[in-house]
Amino acid sequence: MKHSNSSEVEPLKIGIMLDSPQIPFWMYETIRKINAIASVKIVALIYKKPNKNKTSYFQKILKILPHFVFVFYLKFEKLLFNTKVNAFSILSIEDLNLNATSLFIECIEKKFSDFFTEKSVRELKAIEPDLLIRFGFRILRGEVLILPKYGIWSLHHGDNRINRGGPACFWEVFERWGEVGATLQVLSENLDGGKVISRCITEVDRSIIRTRNNLYLKSINLIPNAISSLIKLKDMDLILMKSENLDYYYTKLYKWPSNTQTCKLLFVHYILWTKEKIKYFFKEDQWRLSYSLSDGQLNGSMYNFKIIDPGKGKFFADPFILYRNNKYYVFYEELVTRAKNGRGIIVVSEFDQKMELINSAVVLKRNYHLSYPYVFEDKEQLYMIPESGENRTVDLYKANESVYQWDFVCTLLKDVAAFDSSVVYYDGLFWLFTTIAEYPGTSTCDELYLFYSTSLENGIWNSHPLNPIVRDIKRARSAGKIFLNNGGLIRPSQDCSFRYGRAINFNLIIKLSIHEFEEIPITCIKPEWNKNLNACHTYNHVDNMTFIDVSYTKWRNL
């Protein structure tokens, strides 16, 4: 349902270019969200007239033959892997009741490209579209590219800085790139080289089907968000990515893999998979706490950090520090790894100034998973926001008389799969950073959302207009308390490319207001100081104490 706009604004007239009224879920959702935007009118659904010289069944077989192994493998994976939300399930655009004109366009077809005839160009001009969005057709060439005021927008399911061509997600999965992207661009004569509007970077799975499904679901919001920005700013140049002005593509044009290439890549892929399975039959990864107690100077040499071993069958992660009365209180997640349906609980350990353990106790336990106990103070009151994504809430607790007793205060966000929430008070407002997975089964590490409120306990949490403010698997998910350093606000974040919690990034927040957000990565911590480490994903520093967590590879049963 479209919301009315109180002020009389000329609607942005949009044409949608399709191959058929039967479209996949990700496309359907994108169009639904576009249609829900105030001041948008979808004026036309544009289809290509069928080619009179129809491709015969035999010709189709001949076309597939050089890539038969790849096509067969895709079908095999579809049988093997299920997804919670299928990005490619087929729906009818007619169910959206768009009340738009259907145009059937005649094209001159070249080998890979479509050129609109003069008659077709006149028909398009007649509807006066401000913007065309291409979901169908092949590579577009000619006058049609400059016909709409704001051009023709298209999604390329690949990071066009390092991957132009196709097929989507194949090379990223089988060459183990660690990340895969989708790029929204204004089409030009340069293949996948148009001006970039926005981009999302997400995770690569061992399965091409699961990787594709996640990527296509993550790309749904790129076009609706860009249209909202265009309506607000009324200037195409202002919504383009500034860093893309000088754009050189220096790697190869990727193409569909030959049968020989696919066989080689599949062989290597499953050999590596088998080696990993054998390795983890004998070994396992265990999250441990690691700390450094300094004499006033921040210890930046990670090899000097000491390890706290959780012992057999459990792990410690997500440490947060509180310093009171010359004592350090470290809050963290504890999880029994071999328990059926094991769920994290929140534990606090009390240490003296020499890091001698005084006491340890469970402070929060629920019938759902808890982790990332974000502990902070406001007006001398101690608060905690633990991660409770399994419960689809972001909940606030406060300490009752001591750090060992916590009372539920309120739910800040509900009915949302939010993970690793971090709060900071800045410029008269509370700011809540959290990663959200909109669709079940998609990555929880690549889309950072921002909310703000005038009150912590009783406020309304407003969604930032630029949400999600970060769309990058390498730096979206929070990794510790936001802190000041030399007058700058630093947000620790996780690099979850290649694997969950692989490394820690530190991002300097440059702009933070109800209209703007911008940050830049400035440094990082990678788990390279010990051969048995493979990840680190939380950082906190208070007084003379620094805590991180590390994933340590160890022999099973030890």
Coordinates of C-alpha atoms in Angstrom, one line a residue:
M1 CA 0.0 0.0 0.0
K2 CA 1.4 3.4 -1.0
H3 CA 1.4 6.2 1.6
S4 CA 0.0 9.5 0.5
N5 CA 2.2 12.6 0.5
S6 CA 0.7 15.6 2.1
S7 CA 2.4 18.1 -0.2
E8 CA 1.6 18.1 -3.9
V9 CA 4.8 16.7 -5.5
E10 CA 5.2 15.7 -9.1
P11 CA 5.6 11.9 -9.0
L12 CA 8.7 10.3 -10.3
K13 CA 7.6 8.3 -13.4
I14 CA 9.2 5.0 -13.6
G15 CA 9.2 2.3 -16.3
I16 CA 10.1 -1.3 -15.5
M17 CA 11.8 -3.4 -18.2
L18 CA 10.9 -7.1 -18.0
D19 CA 11.2 -10.3 -19.9
S20 CA 7.9 -11.7 -18.7
P21 CA 5.1 -11.0 -16.2
Q22 CA 6.3 -14.1 -14.3
I23 CA 9.2 -12.9 -12.2
P24 CA 11.4 -14.2 -9.3
F25 CA 10.7 -13.3 -5.7
W26 CA 13.7 -10.9 -5.4
M27 CA 12.5 -8.9 -8.4
Y28 CA 8.9 -8.9 -7.2
E29 CA 9.9 -7.6 -3.8
T30 CA 12.1 -4.9 -5.3
I31 CA 9.1 -3.7 -7.5
R32 CA 6.7 -3.9 -4.5
K33 CA 9.0 -1.7 -2.4
I34 CA 9.5 0.8 -5.3
N35 CA 5.7 1.1 -5.7
A36 CA 5.3 1.7 -1.9
I37 CA 7.4 4.8 -2.1
A38 CA 5.5 8.1 -1.9
S39 CA 5.9 10.3 -5.0
V40 CA 6.6 7.3 -7.3
K41 CA 4.4 6.2 -10.1
I42 CA 5.2 3.1 -12.1
V43 CA 3.8 4.2 -15.5
A44 CA 4.8 1.3 -17.7
L45 CA 5.8 -2.4 -17.8
I46 CA 8.0 -2.7 -20.8
Y47 CA 8.4 -6.1 -22.5
K48 CA 10.4 -7.1 -25.6
K49 CA 8.4 -8.4 -28.5
P50 CA 9.2 -12.0 -29.3
N51 CA 11.8 -12.6 -32.0
K52 CA 10.2 -13.9 -35.2
N53 CA 13.2 -16.1 -35.8
K54 CA 12.7 -18.3 -32.7
T55 CA 15.6 -20.2 -31.4
S56 CA 15.0 -23.9 -32.0
Y57 CA 15.3 -26.6 -29.3
F58 CA 18.3 -28.0 -31.1
Q59 CA 20.0 -24.5 -31.1
K60 CA 19.4 -24.2 -27.4
I61 CA 21.1 -27.5 -26.8
L62 CA 24.1 -26.5 -28.9
K63 CA 24.4 -23.2 -26.9
I64 CA 24.4 -25.1 -23.6
L65 CA 26.8 -27.9 -24.6
P66 CA 30.1 -25.9 -24.0
H67 CA 28.8 -25.2 -20.4
F68 CA 26.9 -28.4 -19.8
V69 CA 28.8 -29.4 -16.6
F70 CA 28.1 -26.0 -15.0
V71 CA 24.4 -26.2 -15.9
F72 CA 24.1 -29.8 -14.6
Y73 CA 26.0 -28.9 -11.4
L74 CA 23.5 -26.0 -10.7
K75 CA 20.6 -28.4 -11.0
F76 CA 22.4 -30.8 -8.7
E77 CA 22.9 -28.1 -6.1
K78 CA 19.2 -27.1 -6.3
L79 CA 18.3 -30.6 -5.2
L80 CA 21.0 -30.7 -2.5
F81 CA 20.5 -27.4 -0.7
N82 CA 17.4 -25.7 0.6
T83 CA 16.9 -22.0 1.4
K84 CA 14.5 -20.5 4.0
V85 CA 13.4 -17.8 1.6
N86 CA 13.8 -18.7 -2.1
A87 CA 14.9 -15.6 -4.0
F88 CA 14.0 -17.3 -7.3
S89 CA 10.5 -18.6 -6.6
I90 CA 8.2 -17.4 -9.4
L91 CA 5.4 -14.9 -8.8
S92 CA 3.2 -12.8 -11.1
I93 CA 3.7 -9.1 -11.3
E94 CA 0.0 -8.8 -11.9
D95 CA -0.6 -9.5 -8.2
L96 CA 0.9 -6.1 -7.4
N97 CA -2.0 -4.3 -9.1
L98 CA 0.3 -1.6 -10.5
N99 CA -2.2 0.0 -12.8
A100 CA 0.6 0.5 -15.3
T101 CA 0.6 0.5 -19.1
S102 CA 2.1 -2.6 -20.8
L103 CA 4.4 -1.7 -23.7
F104 CA 5.7 -4.3 -26.1
I105 CA 9.0 -3.0 -27.6
E106 CA 10.5 -4.1 -30.9
C107 CA 14.3 -4.6 -30.8
I108 CA 17.0 -5.2 -33.3
E109 CA 19.0 -8.1 -31.8
K110 CA 22.7 -8.3 -32.3
K111 CA 24.9 -11.1 -30.9
F112 CA 24.6 -10.0 -27.3
S113 CA 22.9 -6.7 -27.4
D114 CA 19.4 -5.2 -28.0
F115 CA 18.9 -2.0 -30.0
F116 CA 15.5 -0.2 -29.8
T117 CA 14.0 0.6 -33.2
E118 CA 13.0 4.2 -33.9
K119 CA 9.4 3.3 -33.5
S120 CA 10.1 1.8 -30.1
V121 CA 12.1 4.9 -29.0
R122 CA 9.1 7.1 -29.9
E123 CA 6.7 4.8 -27.9
L124 CA 9.0 5.2 -24.9
K125 CA 9.2 8.9 -25.3
A126 CA 5.4 9.1 -25.3
I127 CA 5.2 7.9 -21.7
E128 CA 7.9 10.4 -20.6
P129 CA 9.7 8.2 -18.1
D130 CA 12.0 10.0 -15.6
L131 CA 13.7 6.6 -14.9
L132 CA 13.8 3.2 -16.4
I133 CA 14.8 0.1 -14.4
R134 CA 16.1 -2.9 -16.3
F135 CA 15.2 -6.3 -15.1
G136 CA 14.9 -7.9 -18.5
F137 CA 16.3 -7.6 -22.0
R138 CA 19.9 -8.2 -22.9
I139 CA 22.8 -5.7 -23.0
L140 CA 21.2 -2.4 -24.1
R141 CA 22.8 -0.2 -26.7
G142 CA 21.9 3.0 -28.5
E143 CA 19.6 6.0 -27.9
V144 CA 17.5 4.4 -25.3
L145 CA 20.4 4.7 -22.8
I146 CA 20.0 8.5 -22.6
L147 CA 16.2 8.7 -23.1
P148 CA 15.1 8.9 -19.4
K149 CA 16.0 12.0 -17.4
Y150 CA 17.8 9.8 -14.8
G151 CA 19.0 7.1 -17.2
I152 CA 18.4 3.4 -17.0
W153 CA 19.3 1.7 -13.8
S154 CA 20.4 -1.9 -13.6
L155 CA 21.6 -4.4 -11.0
H156 CA 24.8 -6.3 -11.7
H157 CA 25.1 -9.2 -9.3
G158 CA 28.8 -9.0 -8.9
D159 CA 31.2 -6.3 -7.5
N160 CA 31.9 -4.5 -10.8
R161 CA 35.3 -3.2 -9.5
I162 CA 36.7 -6.8 -9.7
N163 CA 34.1 -8.8 -11.6
R164 CA 32.4 -7.9 -14.8
G165 CA 30.6 -10.5 -16.8
G166 CA 29.2 -13.7 -15.3
P167 CA 27.7 -16.0 -14.3
A168 CA 26.6 -14.6 -11.0
C169 CA 28.6 -15.9 -8.0
F170 CA 30.3 -18.8 -9.8
W171 CA 33.8 -17.4 -9.8
E172 CA 33.5 -16.0 -6.3
V173 CA 32.5 -19.4 -4.9
F174 CA 34.9 -21.7 -6.8
E175 CA 37.9 -19.4 -6.7
R176 CA 37.2 -18.7 -3.0
W177 CA 37.1 -14.9 -3.1
G178 CA 35.6 -14.6 0.4
E179 CA 33.1 -12.0 -0.6
V180 CA 30.6 -11.3 -3.4
G181 CA 28.9 -8.1 -4.4
A182 CA 25.9 -6.5 -6.2
T183 CA 26.2 -3.2 -7.9
L184 CA 23.5 -0.7 -8.9
Q185 CA 24.6 1.4 -11.8
V186 CA 23.4 3.7 -14.5
L187 CA 23.8 1.8 -17.8
S188 CA 26.2 3.0 -20.4
E189 CA 27.8 1.6 -23.5
N190 CA 30.6 0.2 -21.3
L191 CA 29.6 -3.3 -20.1
D192 CA 29.1 -3.2 -16.3
G193 CA 31.0 0.1 -16.3
G194 CA 28.2 2.6 -15.8
K195 CA 28.2 5.2 -13.0
V196 CA 27.7 3.4 -9.7
I197 CA 24.9 4.4 -7.4
S198 CA 25.3 1.9 -4.6
R199 CA 26.7 -1.5 -3.8
C200 CA 26.4 -4.3 -1.3
I201 CA 29.1 -6.8 -0.3
T202 CA 28.0 -10.0 1.3
E203 CA 29.4 -13.5 2.2
V204 CA 30.4 -16.4 0.0
D205 CA 29.1 -19.8 0.9
R206 CA 30.6 -23.1 -0.2
S207 CA 27.4 -23.6 -2.2
I208 CA 26.8 -21.4 -5.3
I209 CA 23.0 -21.8 -4.8
R210 CA 23.1 -20.5 -1.2
T211 CA 25.5 -17.7 -2.2
R212 CA 23.3 -16.6 -5.0
N213 CA 20.1 -16.8 -2.9
N214 CA 21.7 -14.6 -0.2
L215 CA 23.1 -12.1 -2.6
Y216 CA 19.9 -11.6 -4.6
L217 CA 17.9 -11.1 -1.4
K218 CA 20.5 -8.6 -0.1
S219 CA 20.2 -6.6 -3.4
I220 CA 16.5 -6.0 -3.0
N221 CA 16.8 -2.7 -1.2
L222 CA 19.4 -1.1 -3.4
I223 CA 17.0 0.3 -6.0
P224 CA 14.2 1.4 -3.6
N225 CA 16.7 3.1 -1.3
A226 CA 18.4 4.9 -4.2
I227 CA 15.0 6.1 -5.5
S228 CA 14.1 7.5 -2.1
S229 CA 17.4 9.4 -2.0
L230 CA 16.8 10.7 -5.5
I231 CA 13.4 12.0 -4.6
K232 CA 14.8 13.7 -1.5
L233 CA 17.9 15.2 -3.1
K234 CA 16.5 15.8 -6.6
D235 CA 20.0 15.5 -8.1
M236 CA 21.4 12.4 -9.7
D237 CA 25.0 13.5 -9.1
L238 CA 24.4 13.6 -5.3
I239 CA 23.3 9.9 -5.1
L240 CA 26.3 8.5 -7.1
M241 CA 29.1 6.9 -5.1
K242 CA 31.8 9.6 -4.9
S243 CA 34.7 7.2 -4.8
E244 CA 33.7 5.8 -8.2
N245 CA 34.6 9.0 -10.2
L246 CA 38.0 7.6 -11.3
D247 CA 37.1 4.0 -12.4
Y248 CA 39.6 1.6 -13.9
Y249 CA 38.8 -2.1 -14.4
Y250 CA 42.0 -3.9 -14.6
T251 CA 41.1 -7.6 -14.4
K252 CA 39.6 -9.9 -17.1
L253 CA 36.0 -10.0 -18.4
Y254 CA 34.5 -13.1 -16.7
K255 CA 32.5 -15.5 -18.9
W256 CA 30.6 -18.7 -18.5
P257 CA 33.0 -21.5 -17.6
S258 CA 33.8 -24.2 -20.1
N259 CA 33.2 -27.8 -19.2
T260 CA 37.0 -28.3 -18.6
Q261 CA 37.2 -25.2 -16.3
T262 CA 34.1 -26.3 -14.3
C263 CA 35.5 -29.8 -13.8
K264 CA 38.9 -28.5 -12.6
L265 CA 37.3 -26.0 -10.3
L266 CA 34.9 -28.5 -8.9
F267 CA 37.7 -31.0 -8.3
V268 CA 39.7 -28.5 -6.3
H269 CA 36.7 -27.2 -4.5
Y270 CA 35.7 -30.6 -3.2
I271 CA 39.2 -31.7 -2.4
L272 CA 39.6 -28.6 -0.2
W273 CA 36.2 -29.2 1.3
T274 CA 37.1 -32.8 2.1
K275 CA 40.4 -31.7 3.7
E276 CA 38.5 -29.3 5.9
K277 CA 36.1 -32.0 7.0
I278 CA 38.9 -34.4 7.8
K279 CA 40.7 -31.7 9.8
Y280 CA 37.7 -30.8 11.9
F281 CA 37.1 -34.5 12.6
F282 CA 40.2 -34.3 14.7
K283 CA 40.2 -30.6 15.6
E284 CA 37.8 -27.9 16.6
D285 CA 37.7 -24.1 16.9
Q286 CA 37.2 -22.7 20.4
W287 CA 36.6 -19.1 21.2
R288 CA 38.8 -17.8 24.1
L289 CA 39.3 -14.5 25.9
S290 CA 42.6 -12.8 25.5
Y291 CA 43.8 -9.7 27.5
S292 CA 46.6 -7.3 28.2
L293 CA 47.1 -5.3 31.4
S294 CA 49.3 -2.3 30.8
D295 CA 50.7 0.4 32.9
G296 CA 48.9 3.3 31.3
Q297 CA 50.1 2.8 27.7
L298 CA 47.9 0.9 25.3
N299 CA 49.6 -2.4 24.4
G300 CA 49.3 -2.8 20.6
S301 CA 51.4 -5.9 20.4
M302 CA 48.9 -8.7 20.2
Y303 CA 51.5 -11.4 20.8
N304 CA 51.9 -10.1 24.4
F305 CA 48.3 -10.8 25.2
K306 CA 47.5 -13.6 27.6
I307 CA 44.9 -16.3 27.0
I308 CA 42.0 -17.4 29.3
D309 CA 41.2 -21.0 28.4
P310 CA 37.5 -21.9 28.9
G311 CA 38.4 -25.6 29.3
K312 CA 37.0 -28.6 27.6
G313 CA 33.5 -28.4 25.9
K314 CA 32.7 -24.7 26.0
F315 CA 33.8 -21.3 24.8
F316 CA 34.1 -17.7 26.0
A317 CA 33.4 -14.8 23.6
D318 CA 32.4 -11.1 23.3
P319 CA 34.2 -9.6 26.3
F320 CA 33.1 -6.2 27.7
I321 CA 34.9 -4.5 30.6
L322 CA 33.6 -2.4 33.5
Y323 CA 36.1 -0.8 35.9
R324 CA 34.8 0.0 39.4
N325 CA 36.4 0.3 42.9
N326 CA 39.8 -0.8 41.6
K327 CA 38.3 -4.0 40.1
Y328 CA 37.7 -5.2 36.6
Y329 CA 34.4 -6.8 35.8
V330 CA 34.5 -8.7 32.5
F331 CA 31.1 -9.6 30.9
Y332 CA 31.1 -12.2 28.2
E333 CA 29.2 -15.0 26.5
E334 CA 29.6 -18.6 27.7
L335 CA 28.4 -21.5 25.6
V336 CA 28.6 -25.2 26.2
T337 CA 29.5 -26.4 22.7
R338 CA 28.5 -30.0 22.9
A339 CA 25.1 -29.5 24.6
K340 CA 22.0 -30.2 22.5
N341 CA 20.5 -26.9 21.4
G342 CA 23.2 -25.1 23.4
R343 CA 22.5 -21.5 23.9
G344 CA 24.8 -18.7 25.1
I345 CA 24.5 -17.2 28.6
I346 CA 26.0 -14.0 30.0
V347 CA 28.7 -14.4 32.7
V348 CA 30.6 -11.8 34.6
S349 CA 34.1 -12.5 36.1
E350 CA 35.6 -10.2 38.7
F351 CA 39.3 -9.5 38.8
D352 CA 41.6 -7.5 40.9
Q353 CA 44.2 -5.1 39.5
K354 CA 46.7 -7.9 39.0
M355 CA 44.1 -10.0 37.1
E356 CA 43.6 -12.5 39.9
L357 CA 40.1 -14.0 39.7
I358 CA 37.9 -13.0 42.6
N359 CA 34.5 -14.3 41.6
S360 CA 32.6 -15.5 38.5
A361 CA 28.8 -15.9 38.1
V362 CA 26.0 -16.2 35.5
V363 CA 24.1 -12.9 35.4
L364 CA 21.7 -13.5 32.5
K365 CA 20.1 -16.6 31.2
R366 CA 17.1 -17.0 28.9
N367 CA 15.4 -19.8 26.9
Y368 CA 17.0 -18.2 23.8
H369 CA 20.6 -17.5 22.8
L370 CA 22.3 -14.5 24.4
S371 CA 25.7 -13.0 23.6
Y372 CA 27.5 -9.7 23.1
P373 CA 26.7 -8.1 26.5
Y374 CA 27.1 -4.5 25.6
V375 CA 27.6 -2.9 29.0
F376 CA 27.6 0.9 29.4
E377 CA 26.8 3.7 31.8
D378 CA 24.4 6.6 31.5
K379 CA 23.9 9.1 34.4
E380 CA 25.6 6.7 36.8
Q381 CA 23.2 3.9 35.9
L382 CA 24.7 0.7 34.5
Y383 CA 22.9 -0.8 31.5
M384 CA 23.4 -3.8 29.3
I385 CA 22.1 -4.7 25.8
P386 CA 22.8 -8.4 25.2
E387 CA 22.4 -9.8 21.7
S388 CA 19.0 -11.7 21.5
G389 CA 18.5 -12.1 17.7
E390 CA 17.0 -15.5 18.2
N391 CA 14.2 -13.8 20.2
R392 CA 13.8 -11.1 17.5
T393 CA 14.2 -8.3 20.0
V394 CA 16.8 -5.8 21.2
D395 CA 16.3 -5.6 25.0
L396 CA 17.6 -3.2 27.6
Y397 CA 18.6 -4.3 31.1
K398 CA 19.9 -2.3 34.1
A399 CA 22.0 -3.3 37.1
N400 CA 20.0 -3.6 40.4
E401 CA 22.4 -2.7 43.2
S402 CA 25.3 -4.8 41.9
V403 CA 26.8 -6.0 38.7
Y404 CA 25.5 -9.5 39.5
Q405 CA 21.8 -8.6 39.4
W406 CA 20.1 -7.3 36.3
D407 CA 16.5 -6.3 35.7
F408 CA 14.7 -6.1 32.4
V409 CA 13.8 -2.5 31.5
C410 CA 12.2 -2.4 28.0
T411 CA 12.5 -3.7 24.5
L412 CA 14.1 -1.1 22.2
L413 CA 13.4 -2.9 18.9
K414 CA 11.0 -5.8 18.4
D415 CA 10.1 -8.3 15.7
V416 CA 13.5 -7.8 14.1
A417 CA 16.4 -10.2 13.7
A418 CA 19.1 -7.8 15.1
F419 CA 22.6 -8.8 16.1
D420 CA 25.4 -7.3 18.2
S421 CA 23.8 -3.9 19.1
S422 CA 25.9 -1.0 20.2
V423 CA 24.7 2.2 21.8
V424 CA 26.5 5.6 22.1
Y425 CA 25.3 9.0 23.4
Y426 CA 26.4 11.7 21.0
D427 CA 25.3 15.3 20.3
G428 CA 22.2 15.1 22.4
L429 CA 20.9 11.7 21.1
F430 CA 21.3 8.0 21.8
W431 CA 22.5 6.1 18.7
L432 CA 21.8 2.4 18.3
F433 CA 24.0 0.5 15.7
T434 CA 22.8 -3.1 14.9
T435 CA 23.1 -5.5 12.0
I436 CA 19.7 -6.8 10.8
A437 CA 18.8 -9.8 8.6
E438 CA 15.6 -8.8 6.9
Y439 CA 15.0 -12.2 5.3
P440 CA 15.4 -15.5 7.2
G441 CA 18.5 -17.5 6.3
T442 CA 20.4 -14.5 5.0
S443 CA 23.7 -13.2 6.4
T444 CA 23.6 -11.5 9.8
C445 CA 26.9 -9.7 9.2
D446 CA 26.7 -7.4 6.2
E447 CA 24.0 -4.8 6.8
L448 CA 24.4 -2.2 9.5
Y449 CA 21.3 -0.2 10.6
L450 CA 21.2 2.9 12.7
F451 CA 18.5 4.2 15.0
Y452 CA 18.3 7.3 17.2
S453 CA 16.3 8.4 20.2
T454 CA 16.1 11.3 22.7
S455 CA 15.7 8.8 25.6
L456 CA 17.2 5.5 26.4
E457 CA 14.4 4.0 28.4
N458 CA 11.3 5.7 27.2
G459 CA 12.2 6.9 23.7
I460 CA 10.9 6.2 20.3
W461 CA 13.8 4.7 18.2
N462 CA 13.7 6.3 14.7
S463 CA 15.2 4.6 11.7
H464 CA 18.0 6.6 10.0
P465 CA 17.0 7.6 6.5
L466 CA 20.2 6.1 5.0
N467 CA 19.5 2.6 6.4
P468 CA 21.3 0.3 6.0
I469 CA 24.2 2.7 6.6
V470 CA 26.8 0.1 5.8
R471 CA 26.4 -2.8 3.3
D472 CA 29.7 -4.6 3.6
I473 CA 30.5 -8.0 5.0
K474 CA 34.0 -6.7 5.9
R475 CA 32.9 -3.9 8.3
A476 CA 29.2 -3.9 9.1
R477 CA 28.7 -6.0 12.2
S478 CA 29.7 -4.5 15.5
A479 CA 32.8 -5.7 17.4
G480 CA 32.9 -3.8 20.7
K481 CA 32.1 -0.6 22.5
I482 CA 32.2 2.6 20.5
F483 CA 34.8 4.9 22.0
L484 CA 36.6 8.2 21.7
N485 CA 40.2 8.4 20.5
N486 CA 42.0 11.7 20.0
G487 CA 38.6 13.4 19.7
G488 CA 37.3 11.0 17.1
L489 CA 34.5 8.5 17.5
I490 CA 35.7 5.0 16.7
R491 CA 33.4 2.1 15.9
P492 CA 35.0 -1.4 16.1
S493 CA 33.5 -3.8 13.5
Q494 CA 33.9 -7.3 12.3
D495 CA 35.4 -8.4 9.1
C496 CA 33.3 -11.5 8.3
S497 CA 34.7 -12.2 4.8
F498 CA 36.0 -15.7 4.3
R499 CA 34.5 -16.7 7.7
Y500 CA 32.5 -15.3 10.6
G501 CA 34.5 -12.9 12.9
R502 CA 37.7 -13.2 10.9
A503 CA 39.2 -9.9 12.0
I504 CA 38.5 -6.6 13.7
N505 CA 38.3 -3.2 11.9
F506 CA 38.4 0.2 13.5
N507 CA 36.2 2.8 11.7
L508 CA 36.4 6.6 12.3
I509 CA 33.0 8.1 12.2
I510 CA 33.2 11.3 10.2
K511 CA 29.5 12.3 10.0
L512 CA 26.8 11.3 12.5
S513 CA 23.4 13.2 12.4
I514 CA 19.8 12.4 11.8
H515 CA 20.4 13.0 8.1
E516 CA 24.0 11.9 7.5
F517 CA 26.3 9.0 8.3
E518 CA 29.8 8.4 7.1
E519 CA 32.8 6.4 8.4
I520 CA 36.1 5.3 7.1
P521 CA 38.2 2.2 8.1
I522 CA 41.5 3.4 9.7
T523 CA 43.2 0.2 11.1
C524 CA 42.5 -3.4 11.9
I525 CA 43.5 -6.4 14.0
K526 CA 44.1 -9.7 12.2
P527 CA 44.7 -13.1 13.9
E528 CA 48.2 -13.6 12.6
W529 CA 50.3 -13.5 15.7
N530 CA 49.8 -17.2 16.5
K531 CA 49.5 -20.1 14.0
N532 CA 46.6 -21.7 15.9
L533 CA 44.4 -18.6 15.7
N534 CA 41.9 -18.1 12.8
A535 CA 39.6 -15.3 14.0
C536 CA 39.1 -12.4 16.4
H537 CA 35.9 -10.5 16.6
T538 CA 35.5 -8.4 19.7
Y539 CA 37.6 -5.6 21.2
N540 CA 37.2 -3.5 24.3
H541 CA 39.6 -1.3 26.3
V542 CA 38.9 0.3 29.7
D543 CA 41.5 2.0 32.0
N544 CA 44.6 -0.1 31.7
M545 CA 42.8 -3.3 30.5
T546 CA 42.3 -4.5 26.9
F547 CA 40.2 -7.6 26.1
I548 CA 39.7 -9.3 22.8
D549 CA 38.4 -12.8 21.9
V550 CA 40.1 -15.2 19.6
S551 CA 39.1 -18.4 17.8
Y552 CA 41.7 -21.0 18.6
T553 CA 42.1 -24.3 16.7
K554 CA 42.7 -27.2 19.1
W555 CA 42.6 -31.0 19.2
R556 CA 39.2 -32.4 20.0
N557 CA 38.8 -33.9 23.5
L558 CA 41.6 -31.8 24.9

